[in-house]
Short mmCIF file of C-alpha atoms and ligand atoms in Angstrom, two decimals:
data_model
loop_
_atom_site.label_atom_id
_atom_site.label_comp_id
_atom_site.label_asym_id
_atom_site.label_seq_id
_atom_site.Cartn_x
_atom_site.Cartn_y
_atom_site.Cartn_z
CA MET V 1 -1.94 -6.97 -7.62
CA LYS V 2 -4.50 -7.62 -10.35
CA LYS V 3 -5.06 -11.36 -11.51
CA TRP V 4 -5.10 -12.11 -15.45
CA LEU V 5 -9.46 -12.02 -15.80
CA PRO V 6 -9.62 -14.49 -12.77
CA TYR V 7 -13.52 -14.87 -13.73
CA LEU V 8 -12.77 -15.91 -17.54
CA LEU V 9 -9.61 -18.25 -16.65
CA PRO V 10 -11.46 -21.93 -15.98
CA VAL V 11 -13.01 -21.56 -19.26
CA LEU V 12 -10.06 -20.24 -21.08
CA LEU V 13 -7.16 -23.27 -19.51
CA PRO V 14 -7.17 -26.24 -20.86
CA ALA V 15 -7.93 -28.59 -17.91
CA GLY V 16 -4.52 -30.65 -18.79
CA VAL V 17 -2.83 -27.35 -17.93
CA ILE V 18 -4.48 -27.17 -14.22
CA LEU V 19 -3.90 -30.56 -13.45
CA SER V 20 -0.48 -31.10 -14.70
CA CYS V 21 0.83 -28.35 -11.91
CA SER V 22 1.02 -30.34 -8.57
CA GLY V 23 3.91 -31.43 -8.34
CA PRO V 24 5.88 -29.97 -5.74
CA GLY V 25 8.23 -27.70 -6.58
CA LYS V 26 8.75 -29.37 -10.02
CA ARG V 27 6.82 -26.81 -12.39
CA PHE V 28 8.98 -24.44 -11.44
CA ASN V 29 13.18 -24.23 -12.42
CA GLN V 30 13.15 -22.06 -8.98
CA PRO V 31 14.26 -24.33 -6.12
CA VAL V 32 11.97 -23.92 -2.80
CA THR V 33 14.42 -22.89 0.39
CA SER V 34 11.78 -22.58 3.06
CA ALA V 35 7.83 -23.31 3.63
CA LEU V 36 5.06 -22.61 6.17
CA ALA V 37 2.46 -24.79 7.59
CA LEU V 38 -1.00 -23.34 7.52
CA ASP V 39 -3.65 -25.93 8.32
CA SER V 40 -4.73 -27.92 5.77
CA THR V 41 -2.11 -26.28 3.37
CA THR V 42 2.12 -26.68 3.29
CA LEU V 43 3.86 -23.30 1.08
CA GLY V 44 6.63 -23.41 -0.44
CA ILE V 45 9.02 -20.63 -0.76
CA SER V 46 11.05 -19.73 -3.30
CA THR V 47 12.39 -16.39 -5.34
CA VAL V 48 11.51 -16.05 -8.70
CA ALA V 49 13.43 -12.56 -9.31
CA GLU V 50 16.39 -10.88 -7.37
CA GLY V 51 18.55 -7.87 -7.30
CA LEU V 52 15.31 -5.94 -8.68
CA ASN V 53 14.96 -2.36 -7.88
CA VAL V 54 11.12 -1.62 -5.60
CA PRO V 55 8.67 -3.55 -8.19
CA TRP V 56 6.12 -1.82 -6.97
CA GLU V 57 3.38 -2.99 -9.45
CA ILE V 58 3.36 -7.36 -10.20
CA CYS V 59 0.60 -8.37 -11.94
CA TRP V 60 -0.41 -11.48 -13.96
CA GLY V 61 0.00 -10.70 -17.74
CA PRO V 62 -2.10 -12.45 -20.47
CA ASP V 63 0.59 -14.70 -21.64
CA GLY V 64 1.26 -16.16 -18.49
CA HIS V 65 4.17 -14.26 -17.05
CA ILE V 66 4.98 -11.70 -14.46
CA TRP V 67 4.37 -8.13 -15.85
CA PHE V 68 5.80 -5.71 -13.19
CA THR V 69 6.68 -1.47 -12.93
CA GLU V 70 9.94 -0.78 -11.14
CA GLN V 71 9.63 2.48 -9.55
CA SER V 72 12.46 4.15 -11.76
CA GLY V 73 10.62 4.22 -15.00
CA THR V 74 11.06 0.97 -16.27
CA VAL V 75 8.13 -1.93 -17.18
CA SER V 76 9.40 -5.79 -17.64
CA LYS V 77 8.17 -9.36 -17.18
CA ILE V 78 9.33 -12.71 -15.73
CA ASP V 79 8.39 -16.23 -16.72
CA PRO V 80 7.51 -17.82 -13.48
CA VAL V 81 8.60 -20.89 -14.34
CA THR V 82 12.52 -20.34 -15.83
CA GLY V 83 13.60 -16.57 -14.54
CA GLU V 84 13.64 -15.41 -17.71
CA LYS V 85 13.22 -11.66 -17.05
CA GLN V 86 12.15 -9.35 -20.38
CA LEU V 87 12.82 -5.10 -20.01
CA LEU V 88 9.54 -4.03 -22.23
CA LEU V 89 9.52 -0.83 -21.51
CA THR V 90 11.98 2.45 -20.02
CA ILE V 91 9.32 5.91 -19.34
CA PRO V 92 12.11 8.76 -19.05
CA GLU V 93 9.67 11.07 -18.31
CA VAL V 94 9.21 9.01 -14.67
CA TYR V 95 10.33 11.15 -12.24
CA ARG V 96 11.70 8.83 -9.50
CA HIS V 97 11.63 10.45 -5.54
CA ARG V 98 11.21 8.86 -1.88
CA SER V 99 7.74 7.56 -3.31
CA LEU V 100 6.95 8.96 -6.21
CA GLY V 101 7.94 7.47 -9.54
CA LEU V 102 6.28 5.00 -11.11
CA LEU V 103 3.46 3.63 -9.71
CA GLY V 104 0.66 1.57 -10.58
CA MET V 105 0.06 -0.90 -14.35
CA ALA V 106 -3.22 -2.56 -15.73
CA VAL V 107 -3.43 -4.75 -18.43
CA HIS V 108 -6.54 -4.43 -20.23
CA PRO V 109 -8.10 -8.41 -20.96
CA THR V 110 -9.52 -7.62 -23.53
CA GLU V 111 -8.53 -4.45 -25.29
CA PRO V 112 -4.86 -3.88 -26.52
CA TYR V 113 -3.89 -1.55 -23.90
CA VAL V 114 -1.79 -1.42 -21.18
CA TYR V 115 -2.08 1.73 -18.66
CA LEU V 116 0.88 3.07 -16.48
CA ASP V 117 0.84 5.90 -13.74
CA TYR V 118 3.44 7.74 -12.73
CA THR V 119 5.14 11.25 -10.86
CA HIS V 120 6.33 13.55 -13.31
CA ARG V 121 8.75 16.69 -12.98
CA ASN V 122 8.28 19.90 -14.84
CA PRO V 123 11.02 22.28 -16.03
CA ASP V 124 9.64 24.76 -13.81
CA SER V 125 9.68 22.23 -10.65
CA SER V 126 6.39 21.81 -10.28
CA ILE V 127 4.95 17.49 -9.77
CA VAL V 128 2.72 15.89 -11.95
CA SER V 129 0.75 13.19 -11.52
CA ARG V 130 -0.08 11.15 -15.26
CA LEU V 131 -1.91 8.58 -15.99
CA VAL V 132 -0.79 6.81 -19.57
CA ARG V 133 -1.92 3.89 -22.17
CA TYR V 134 0.23 2.55 -23.57
CA THR V 135 -1.16 -0.07 -27.15
CA ARG V 136 0.63 -3.58 -26.06
CA GLY V 137 1.74 -5.21 -29.36
CA ASN V 138 4.12 -8.18 -29.30
CA ASP V 139 6.54 -7.93 -26.42
CA THR V 140 6.32 -4.03 -27.20
CA LEU V 141 4.30 -0.88 -25.80
CA THR V 142 4.57 1.47 -28.42
CA ASP V 143 2.03 5.42 -28.44
CA PRO V 144 2.27 6.57 -24.76
CA LYS V 145 -1.61 8.11 -25.05
CA ILE V 146 -1.91 10.74 -21.93
CA LEU V 147 -5.40 10.43 -20.47
CA LEU V 148 -4.70 12.55 -16.99
CA GLU V 149 -2.80 14.64 -15.84
CA PHE V 150 -3.14 16.75 -12.69
CA PRO V 151 -1.12 17.91 -9.06
CA GLY V 152 1.74 16.00 -7.59
CA ASN V 153 3.83 15.98 -4.27
CA THR V 154 6.80 15.44 -2.81
CA GLY V 155 4.61 13.10 -1.09
CA HIS V 156 0.91 11.19 -0.85
CA ASN V 157 0.49 10.80 -4.96
CA GLY V 158 -0.71 6.95 -4.74
CA SER V 159 -1.53 5.40 -6.80
CA ARG V 160 -2.69 2.10 -8.30
CA VAL V 161 -4.90 1.60 -11.71
CA ILE V 162 -7.22 -1.92 -12.23
CA ILE V 163 -9.36 -2.84 -14.78
CA GLY V 164 -12.36 -3.86 -13.36
CA PRO V 165 -15.17 -6.72 -14.36
CA ASP V 166 -16.96 -4.11 -16.56
CA GLY V 167 -14.03 -3.48 -18.43
CA LYS V 168 -13.92 0.06 -17.14
CA VAL V 169 -10.32 1.33 -15.51
CA TYR V 170 -10.30 1.98 -12.27
CA PHE V 171 -7.60 4.71 -10.86
CA SER V 172 -7.19 5.75 -7.66
CA THR V 173 -5.37 8.75 -6.47
CA GLY V 174 -3.86 10.18 -3.42
CA ASP V 175 -4.27 13.75 -2.34
CA ALA V 176 -1.10 14.96 -2.72
CA ALA V 177 -0.55 16.62 0.21
CA HIS V 178 -3.51 18.87 -0.15
CA ASP V 179 -6.38 17.43 2.30
CA GLU V 180 -8.79 20.02 0.65
CA PHE V 181 -8.67 18.64 -2.73
CA ALA V 182 -10.01 14.82 -1.15
CA GLY V 183 -13.80 15.73 -0.89
CA ASP V 184 -13.47 17.93 -3.53
CA THR V 185 -15.43 16.69 -6.81
CA ALA V 186 -13.72 19.30 -8.59
CA LYS V 187 -10.24 17.39 -8.27
CA LEU V 188 -8.89 14.19 -9.65
CA ASN V 189 -6.52 13.73 -6.21
CA GLY V 190 -8.17 11.80 -3.45
CA LYS V 191 -10.26 10.13 -5.43
CA VAL V 192 -11.39 6.43 -6.64
CA LEU V 193 -11.11 7.58 -10.57
CA ARG V 194 -13.64 5.29 -13.11
CA LEU V 195 -12.61 5.91 -17.19
CA ASN V 196 -13.41 3.95 -20.06
CA ALA V 197 -10.95 1.98 -21.64
CA ASP V 198 -10.08 5.17 -24.38
CA GLY V 199 -9.90 7.60 -21.30
CA SER V 200 -13.52 8.82 -21.78
CA VAL V 201 -15.83 9.40 -18.88
CA PRO V 202 -18.39 6.44 -18.93
CA ALA V 203 -21.77 7.68 -18.84
CA ASP V 204 -22.69 6.07 -15.14
CA ASN V 205 -20.13 7.78 -13.49
CA PRO V 206 -21.98 9.28 -10.50
CA TYR V 207 -21.48 13.06 -11.98
CA PRO V 208 -22.14 13.68 -15.61
CA GLY V 209 -18.74 14.63 -17.24
CA ASN V 210 -16.86 13.56 -13.99
CA TYR V 211 -14.10 10.42 -13.22
CA MET V 212 -15.24 10.36 -9.99
CA TRP V 213 -16.06 7.33 -8.69
CA SER V 214 -15.60 7.77 -4.62
CA ARG V 215 -14.07 10.75 -2.74
CA GLY V 216 -12.57 11.56 0.66
CA HIS V 217 -9.43 9.00 0.46
CA ARG V 218 -6.11 10.56 1.53
CA ASN V 219 -3.33 8.04 -0.75
CA ILE V 220 -4.72 4.86 -1.70
CA GLN V 221 -2.21 2.52 -2.19
CA GLY V 222 -4.01 -1.06 -2.71
CA ILE V 223 -6.55 -1.92 -5.12
CA ALA V 224 -8.51 -5.03 -6.05
CA PHE V 225 -11.61 -7.29 -7.44
CA THR V 226 -13.03 -9.79 -5.95
CA ASP V 227 -14.94 -12.38 -7.81
CA ASN V 228 -18.18 -11.16 -6.85
CA GLY V 229 -17.27 -7.47 -8.50
CA GLN V 230 -16.62 -5.82 -4.87
CA LEU V 231 -14.22 -3.48 -5.07
CA PHE V 232 -11.73 -2.78 -2.22
CA ALA V 233 -9.01 -0.15 -1.32
CA SER V 234 -5.86 -0.13 1.26
CA GLU V 235 -4.89 3.55 2.44
CA HIS V 236 -2.24 4.71 4.25
CA GLY V 237 -3.66 7.36 7.40
CA ASP V 238 -1.61 10.24 8.92
CA ALA V 239 -0.03 9.33 11.89
CA THR V 240 -3.31 6.35 13.14
CA ASP V 241 -5.94 4.85 11.01
CA ASP V 242 -4.66 2.54 8.09
CA GLU V 243 -7.49 1.66 6.40
CA LEU V 244 -9.27 -1.16 3.99
CA ASN V 245 -12.25 0.32 2.56
CA HIS V 246 -14.85 -1.28 0.14
CA ILE V 247 -15.17 1.44 -2.49
CA GLN V 248 -18.72 2.06 -3.58
CA LYS V 249 -20.51 4.26 -6.56
CA ALA V 250 -20.38 7.71 -4.89
CA ALA V 251 -19.24 7.17 -1.61
CA TYR V 252 -17.95 9.47 0.87
CA TYR V 253 -14.99 7.85 3.12
CA ALA V 254 -14.37 11.56 4.43
CA TRP V 255 -10.62 12.12 5.09
CA PRO V 256 -9.32 14.63 6.24
CA HIS V 257 -12.54 14.90 8.54
CA ILE V 258 -12.95 11.62 9.84
CA GLU V 259 -9.61 9.08 9.92
CA GLY V 260 -10.69 5.49 10.81
CA PHE V 261 -13.59 4.80 12.25
CA ALA V 262 -16.09 7.59 13.57
CA ASP V 263 -14.26 6.94 17.27
CA ARG V 264 -13.78 11.17 18.22
CA ALA V 265 -16.11 13.34 19.62
CA ASP V 266 -15.98 15.82 16.40
CA GLU V 267 -15.61 13.07 14.19
CA LYS V 268 -18.84 11.84 15.45
CA ALA V 269 -19.97 15.37 15.15
CA TYR V 270 -19.02 15.30 11.51
CA ALA V 271 -20.15 12.73 10.90
CA ASP V 272 -23.96 13.74 11.87
CA THR V 273 -23.86 16.54 9.21
CA PHE V 274 -21.71 14.42 6.46
CA PRO V 275 -22.73 11.35 6.20
CA PHE V 276 -19.85 8.97 5.47
CA THR V 277 -19.04 4.91 4.25
CA PRO V 278 -16.49 4.44 6.90
CA PRO V 279 -13.71 1.57 6.86
CA VAL V 280 -14.46 -2.34 6.77
CA MET V 281 -11.09 -2.14 8.58
CA ALA V 282 -8.24 0.25 10.60
CA TRP V 283 -4.96 -0.39 12.41
CA THR V 284 -3.81 1.81 14.95
CA PRO V 285 -0.37 2.01 15.23
CA THR V 286 -0.42 2.23 11.47
CA ILE V 287 0.96 -0.73 9.64
CA ALA V 288 1.66 0.90 6.16
CA PRO V 289 -0.56 -0.82 4.02
CA ALA V 290 0.68 -1.56 0.36
CA GLY V 291 -0.81 -3.67 -2.16
CA ILE V 292 -3.55 -5.77 -2.39
CA ASP V 293 -5.19 -9.24 -4.21
CA TYR V 294 -8.22 -10.71 -3.55
CA TYR V 295 -7.50 -14.80 -3.39
CA ASN V 296 -10.07 -17.56 -3.62
CA HIS V 297 -8.33 -19.92 -4.90
CA PRO V 298 -8.82 -23.91 -3.90
CA ALA V 299 -5.25 -24.13 -4.38
CA ILE V 300 -4.83 -22.78 -0.71
CA ARG V 301 -7.65 -23.25 1.01
CA ASP V 302 -6.89 -22.10 4.48
CA TRP V 303 -7.10 -18.64 1.95
CA GLN V 304 -9.79 -18.88 0.51
CA ASN V 305 -11.99 -15.84 0.19
CA THR V 306 -9.44 -13.44 1.53
CA ILE V 307 -7.71 -10.12 1.00
CA LEU V 308 -4.05 -10.76 0.81
CA LEU V 309 -2.75 -7.49 1.86
CA GLY V 310 1.31 -6.21 2.05
CA THR V 311 2.87 -4.06 4.52
CA LEU V 312 6.10 -1.39 4.52
CA LYS V 313 5.86 -0.32 8.10
CA GLY V 314 4.79 -3.94 9.42
CA ALA V 315 7.30 -5.64 6.77
CA SER V 316 4.26 -8.58 6.85
CA LEU V 317 1.34 -10.01 5.02
CA HIS V 318 -2.60 -9.64 6.11
CA VAL V 319 -4.78 -12.31 4.87
CA ILE V 320 -7.72 -10.71 5.32
CA ARG V 321 -11.31 -13.19 5.59
CA LEU V 322 -14.03 -11.78 4.15
CA ASN V 323 -18.03 -12.77 4.76
CA ASP V 324 -19.69 -14.51 1.86
CA ALA V 325 -21.31 -11.31 0.21
CA ARG V 326 -17.72 -10.07 0.59
CA ASP V 327 -18.52 -6.43 2.24
CA SER V 328 -17.37 -6.68 5.69
CA VAL V 329 -14.28 -8.67 7.67
CA LEU V 330 -14.16 -11.20 9.32
CA ASP V 331 -11.17 -11.77 10.80
CA GLU V 332 -7.41 -11.06 10.26
CA LYS V 333 -3.96 -13.34 10.38
CA ILE V 334 -0.85 -11.78 10.07
CA TYR V 335 2.02 -13.66 8.33
CA PHE V 336 6.14 -13.45 7.58
CA THR V 337 6.64 -10.60 9.93
CA GLN V 338 10.05 -9.06 9.23
CA GLN V 339 10.52 -12.41 7.25
CA PHE V 340 11.36 -10.30 3.67
CA GLY V 341 10.88 -6.56 4.73
CA ARG V 342 8.77 -4.18 3.06
CA ILE V 343 6.15 -5.89 0.88
CA ARG V 344 4.98 -3.58 -2.36
CA ASP V 345 2.67 -5.68 -4.19
CA ILE V 346 1.25 -8.77 -4.61
CA CYS V 347 -0.16 -10.71 -7.53
CA VAL V 348 -1.85 -14.87 -7.67
CA SER V 349 -1.37 -16.88 -11.13
CA PRO V 350 -4.36 -18.81 -12.53
CA GLU V 351 -3.22 -22.19 -10.56
CA GLY V 352 -4.27 -19.91 -7.22
CA ASP V 353 0.28 -19.29 -6.50
CA ILE V 354 0.65 -15.36 -4.85
CA TYR V 355 3.69 -13.79 -5.74
CA LEU V 356 4.74 -10.88 -3.36
CA ALA V 357 7.16 -8.16 -4.53
CA THR V 358 9.66 -6.61 -1.76
CA SER V 359 10.06 -3.18 -1.43
CA ASN V 360 13.26 -2.93 0.42
CA ARG V 361 15.33 -0.42 -2.12
CA ASP V 362 13.00 2.32 -1.33
CA TRP V 363 13.48 5.66 0.59
CA ASN V 364 12.99 4.03 3.79
CA PRO V 365 14.47 0.37 4.22
CA GLY V 366 13.52 -1.01 7.54
CA LYS V 367 16.35 -2.23 9.37
CA GLY V 368 18.91 -5.44 8.06
CA PHE V 369 17.16 -4.49 4.85
CA PRO V 370 18.08 -4.44 2.29
CA ILE V 371 19.79 -7.98 2.00
CA PRO V 372 21.96 -8.40 -1.28
CA ALA V 373 19.50 -10.48 -3.19
CA ASP V 374 16.92 -7.78 -2.94
CA ASP V 375 14.08 -6.62 -4.41
CA ARG V 376 12.60 -9.84 -5.25
CA ILE V 377 9.66 -11.38 -6.12
CA ILE V 378 8.80 -14.41 -3.68
CA ARG V 379 6.01 -17.04 -4.80
CA LEU V 380 4.18 -19.29 -2.32
CA SER V 381 2.99 -22.40 -3.81
CA PRO V 382 1.77 -25.37 -2.46
CA ILE V 383 3.62 -28.57 -1.63
CA ARG V 384 3.40 -32.06 -0.80
CA ASP V 385 6.35 -31.92 1.25
CA ALA V 386 8.87 -29.43 3.76
CA LYS V 387 10.75 -32.85 4.04
CA GLY V 388 14.78 -30.44 4.79
CA LEU V 389 13.34 -27.10 4.38
CA THR V 390 13.04 -24.00 6.75
CA MET V 391 9.81 -24.05 8.13
CA LEU V 392 8.50 -20.60 9.21
CA PRO V 393 6.62 -19.31 12.07
CA GLY V 394 2.98 -19.46 11.62
CA PRO V 395 0.52 -15.99 12.28
CA ALA V 396 2.02 -13.49 14.51
CA ALA V 397 0.62 -13.55 17.94
CA ALA V 398 0.25 -10.07 20.17
CA PRO V 399 3.46 -9.14 21.58
CA ALA V 400 4.35 -11.78 24.85
CA THR V 401 5.96 -9.68 26.33
CA PRO V 402 4.92 -6.00 27.84
CA VAL V 403 7.53 -3.69 27.05
CA ALA V 404 7.89 -0.89 28.73
CA LYS V 405 5.83 2.46 27.51
CA GLY V 406 8.15 5.02 26.17
CA PRO V 407 9.83 2.45 24.59
CA ALA V 408 6.59 1.16 22.85
CA ILE V 409 4.96 4.06 22.00
CA TYR V 410 8.13 5.57 20.03
CA LYS V 411 7.97 1.61 18.61
CA SER V 412 4.80 1.96 17.90
CA TYR V 413 4.40 5.91 16.45
CA CYS V 414 7.50 7.09 16.16
CA GLU V 415 10.54 4.91 14.56
CA ALA V 416 8.53 4.60 11.39
CA CYS V 417 9.70 7.90 10.55
CA HIS V 418 12.78 8.74 13.05
CA LYS V 419 14.08 4.89 13.29
CA ALA V 420 14.91 2.50 16.01
CA ASP V 421 18.13 4.66 15.95
CA GLY V 422 16.93 8.06 16.36
CA LYS V 423 18.64 8.99 13.44
CA GLY V 424 15.82 9.94 10.96
CA VAL V 425 16.27 9.99 7.48
CA PRO V 426 18.48 12.43 5.95
CA GLY V 427 15.71 15.05 4.25
CA SER V 428 13.26 14.22 5.59
CA PHE V 429 12.70 13.15 9.04
CA PRO V 430 14.96 14.68 11.88
CA ALA V 431 17.78 12.44 14.12
CA LEU V 432 16.21 13.11 17.33
CA ASP V 433 19.45 11.77 18.49
CA GLN V 434 21.00 15.10 18.78
CA SER V 435 18.01 17.33 18.86
CA LYS V 436 17.84 20.45 21.23
CA VAL V 437 14.27 20.59 20.63
CA VAL V 438 14.44 16.89 21.72
CA THR V 439 16.33 18.14 24.98
CA GLY V 440 15.67 21.48 25.44
CA LYS V 441 12.45 23.10 27.49
CA PRO V 442 9.93 20.78 27.42
CA GLU V 443 7.34 22.63 26.39
CA ALA V 444 8.19 23.33 22.84
CA LEU V 445 8.74 19.42 22.34
CA LEU V 446 5.46 18.69 23.91
CA ASN V 447 4.11 21.59 21.90
CA ILE V 448 5.90 19.61 18.88
CA LEU V 449 4.01 16.56 19.56
CA LEU V 450 0.53 17.66 20.01
CA ASN V 451 0.82 19.05 17.84
CA GLY V 452 2.87 18.45 14.51
CA SER V 453 4.58 20.47 12.55
CA LYS V 454 4.86 21.42 8.92
CA SER V 455 7.44 23.80 8.49
CA SER V 456 9.51 21.49 6.49
CA ALA V 457 8.75 21.29 2.62
CA THR V 458 8.71 17.72 2.13
CA GLU V 459 7.64 15.58 5.15
CA GLN V 460 5.08 16.39 7.96
CA MET V 461 5.35 15.26 11.47
CA PRO V 462 1.64 14.01 12.40
CA ALA V 463 0.08 15.80 15.83
CA PHE V 464 -0.69 13.34 17.93
CA GLN V 465 -2.95 15.17 20.27
CA PHE V 466 -5.10 11.05 20.60
CA LEU V 467 -3.16 10.11 23.15
CA SER V 468 -2.95 10.37 26.47
CA ASP V 469 -1.22 12.69 28.92
CA ASP V 470 0.80 9.57 29.95
CA ASP V 471 1.59 8.54 27.01
CA ILE V 472 2.84 11.66 25.43
CA ALA V 473 4.71 11.82 28.98
CA ALA V 474 6.27 8.67 28.59
CA VAL V 475 7.86 8.86 24.73
CA ALA V 476 8.94 12.00 25.28
CA THR V 477 10.84 11.40 28.20
CA HIS V 478 12.27 8.08 26.20
CA ILE V 479 13.36 10.47 23.85
CA ARG V 480 14.90 12.86 26.28
CA SER V 481 17.16 9.56 27.55
CA SER V 482 17.87 7.50 24.76
CA TRP V 483 20.68 7.84 22.03
CA GLY V 484 23.06 9.89 24.30
CA ASN V 485 20.50 12.23 25.23
CA LYS V 486 20.49 13.29 28.64
CA ALA V 487 17.77 15.35 29.63
CA ASN V 488 15.32 15.24 32.79
CA ALA V 489 11.51 13.62 32.55
CA VAL V 490 8.25 14.54 31.38
CA ALA V 491 5.20 14.70 34.02
CA PRO V 492 1.66 13.97 32.05
CA GLU V 493 0.82 17.15 34.05
CA ALA V 494 3.12 19.15 32.24
CA VAL V 495 1.68 17.48 28.86
CA LYS V 496 -2.17 18.34 30.21
CA SER V 497 -1.26 22.14 30.73
CA LEU V 498 -0.34 22.78 27.08
CA ARG V 499 -3.70 21.06 25.42
CA LYS V 500 -6.45 23.31 23.79
CA PRO V 501 -8.99 23.47 25.84
CA ALA V 502 -11.90 21.77 24.09
CA LYS V 503 -13.69 23.74 21.62
C1 HEC Y 1 4.85 10.78 9.63
C2 HEC Y 1 6.63 10.62 9.80
C3 HEC Y 1 6.79 10.47 11.26
C4 HEC Y 1 6.40 10.74 12.55
C5 HEC Y 1 5.32 9.25 12.52
C6 HEC Y 1 6.92 11.59 13.52
N1 HEC Y 1 7.42 11.64 13.46
FE1 HEC Y 1 9.05 13.50 14.69
N2 HEC Y 1 9.04 14.41 12.13
C7 HEC Y 1 8.54 14.64 11.51
C8 HEC Y 1 9.17 15.35 10.41
C9 HEC Y 1 9.57 15.23 9.39
C10 HEC Y 1 9.79 16.34 11.11
C11 HEC Y 1 10.07 17.73 10.66
C12 HEC Y 1 8.69 18.45 11.27
C13 HEC Y 1 9.14 20.07 10.93
O1 HEC Y 1 10.06 20.11 10.27
O2 HEC Y 1 8.09 20.59 10.44
C14 HEC Y 1 9.02 15.75 12.79
C15 HEC Y 1 10.09 16.52 14.05
C16 HEC Y 1 9.92 15.82 15.06
C17 HEC Y 1 10.89 16.42 16.43
C18 HEC Y 1 11.18 18.14 16.37
C19 HEC Y 1 13.12 17.63 15.76
C20 HEC Y 1 13.71 18.88 15.71
O3 HEC Y 1 14.82 18.83 16.30
O4 HEC Y 1 13.55 19.88 14.98
C21 HEC Y 1 10.66 15.79 17.56
C22 HEC Y 1 11.12 16.22 18.50
C23 HEC Y 1 9.49 14.47 16.54
N3 HEC Y 1 9.54 14.82 15.17
C24 HEC Y 1 9.34 13.58 17.85
C25 HEC Y 1 8.84 12.78 17.21
C26 HEC Y 1 7.95 11.52 18.18
C27 HEC Y 1 8.61 11.48 19.56
C28 HEC Y 1 7.35 10.57 16.93
C29 HEC Y 1 5.91 9.73 18.12
C30 HEC Y 1 5.04 10.02 18.79
C31 HEC Y 1 7.18 11.27 16.32
N4 HEC Y 1 8.03 12.07 16.12
C32 HEC Y 1 6.24 10.89 15.04
C33 HEC Y 1 7.76 12.99 11.19
C34 HEC Y 1 7.68 12.38 11.99
#
């Protein structure tokens, strides 16, 4: 996600380096296999690395290589020209399970440090998140120093780490499924934290002696600086409202009280008493946003001054155009839907090539994935001639054919967890295809849909209060009559009678 000091590169690189890389596909060993035509640029698509196991973080290293973490606990680098791969470090303390493992990484541009964050399981089975600093030598990472250790959980551990233009370490954390931690200034969870390179608290942080930079976050999955120093973060919402936030010093983002914009009556009332910073974008149905990077290179003029955002559930690349001040969003286009599967992270090379990391060997792959080559690092690089190449479709339009309501709601709100075939994910999301709750008395089913359920130790079923009576009845009817289930339909009136009276 991070670039190697993009603001300095034009000065650091001899002009010849930039000029020599105009030959379409020639400067790389890997063949260009397909292409995407934008208005003024054609992008060639090639696979730089395959057979990886959830490359969680990809970033441009000081040596012109792509540095990457894999979720099980390794740090490697790859030469983007030859595809040659080198393992740098294995961290045995990493606990990988579902969304947990070795996550973010940042290579400091001016200090000899690499920052890594991962989850660890203690002998008593409690889970912690750690931010660890390694000293970078000639292809070595040594002398690990734990800078922060704080509560983790079986989900919602974030996280990303990035070095700011001020040389400080910015580290985004998840709420560890304790939503009360997010607003609490005394807790490290649900925050963007800011540290000096040595791990101490910067003197100009908002609260003296406190790592907190911003608070009220649920589960940040992507973080990037623009060229004028604005910080953005992508964040997973609950059942609704994934967000893109413009992160500002001391700002409060109000999770769990406000999801997305303050558009519900209870959210408006809360915002009247507790001023909060709304997101610059929110997505309902959710897309599961992941890694982001800022793009402003003339190599791909169509995408200048944009945030590039990879999505997991959406399995796509969102290109989000910013205003000149880079503090609000002008528009959004969506590319590659379902083409490569889940996209976990993005990085941009000094030449303006874009690299995407797939995440199809994680715990929740989409239909048809992983393919044998997964996981991959894929390159998008301008080419002059797309003759003979498969052309990929342009940006996604709104769904053209209206689908029946029940299946559509299921697809938007339920399928990410319970899956298209209703079989769920063993150990995480229950199957609905032979569930007695689904086919039994409507009242119990509707109560779960309206109010959610937290009886499972690991995952929660979100509450769907925000859907209309019609929508809940439609999705309930759909799951009662799919995958071999044969229970009768549910009427909207049945939903209405179960809603809690307004406070
Ligand atoms: C974020 C993941 C997630 C989403 C999205 C989700 N669920 Fe669930 N669902 C769960 C989990 C986890 C449970 C188990 C909860 C528990 O045991 O407390 C569950 C339980 C259920 C159950 C009870 C099943 C049983 O046999 O006990 C039903 C029915 C159900 N969900 C239907 C739905 C429907 C319909 C939707 C969409 C409107 C939906 N879920 C969306 C995670 C999800």
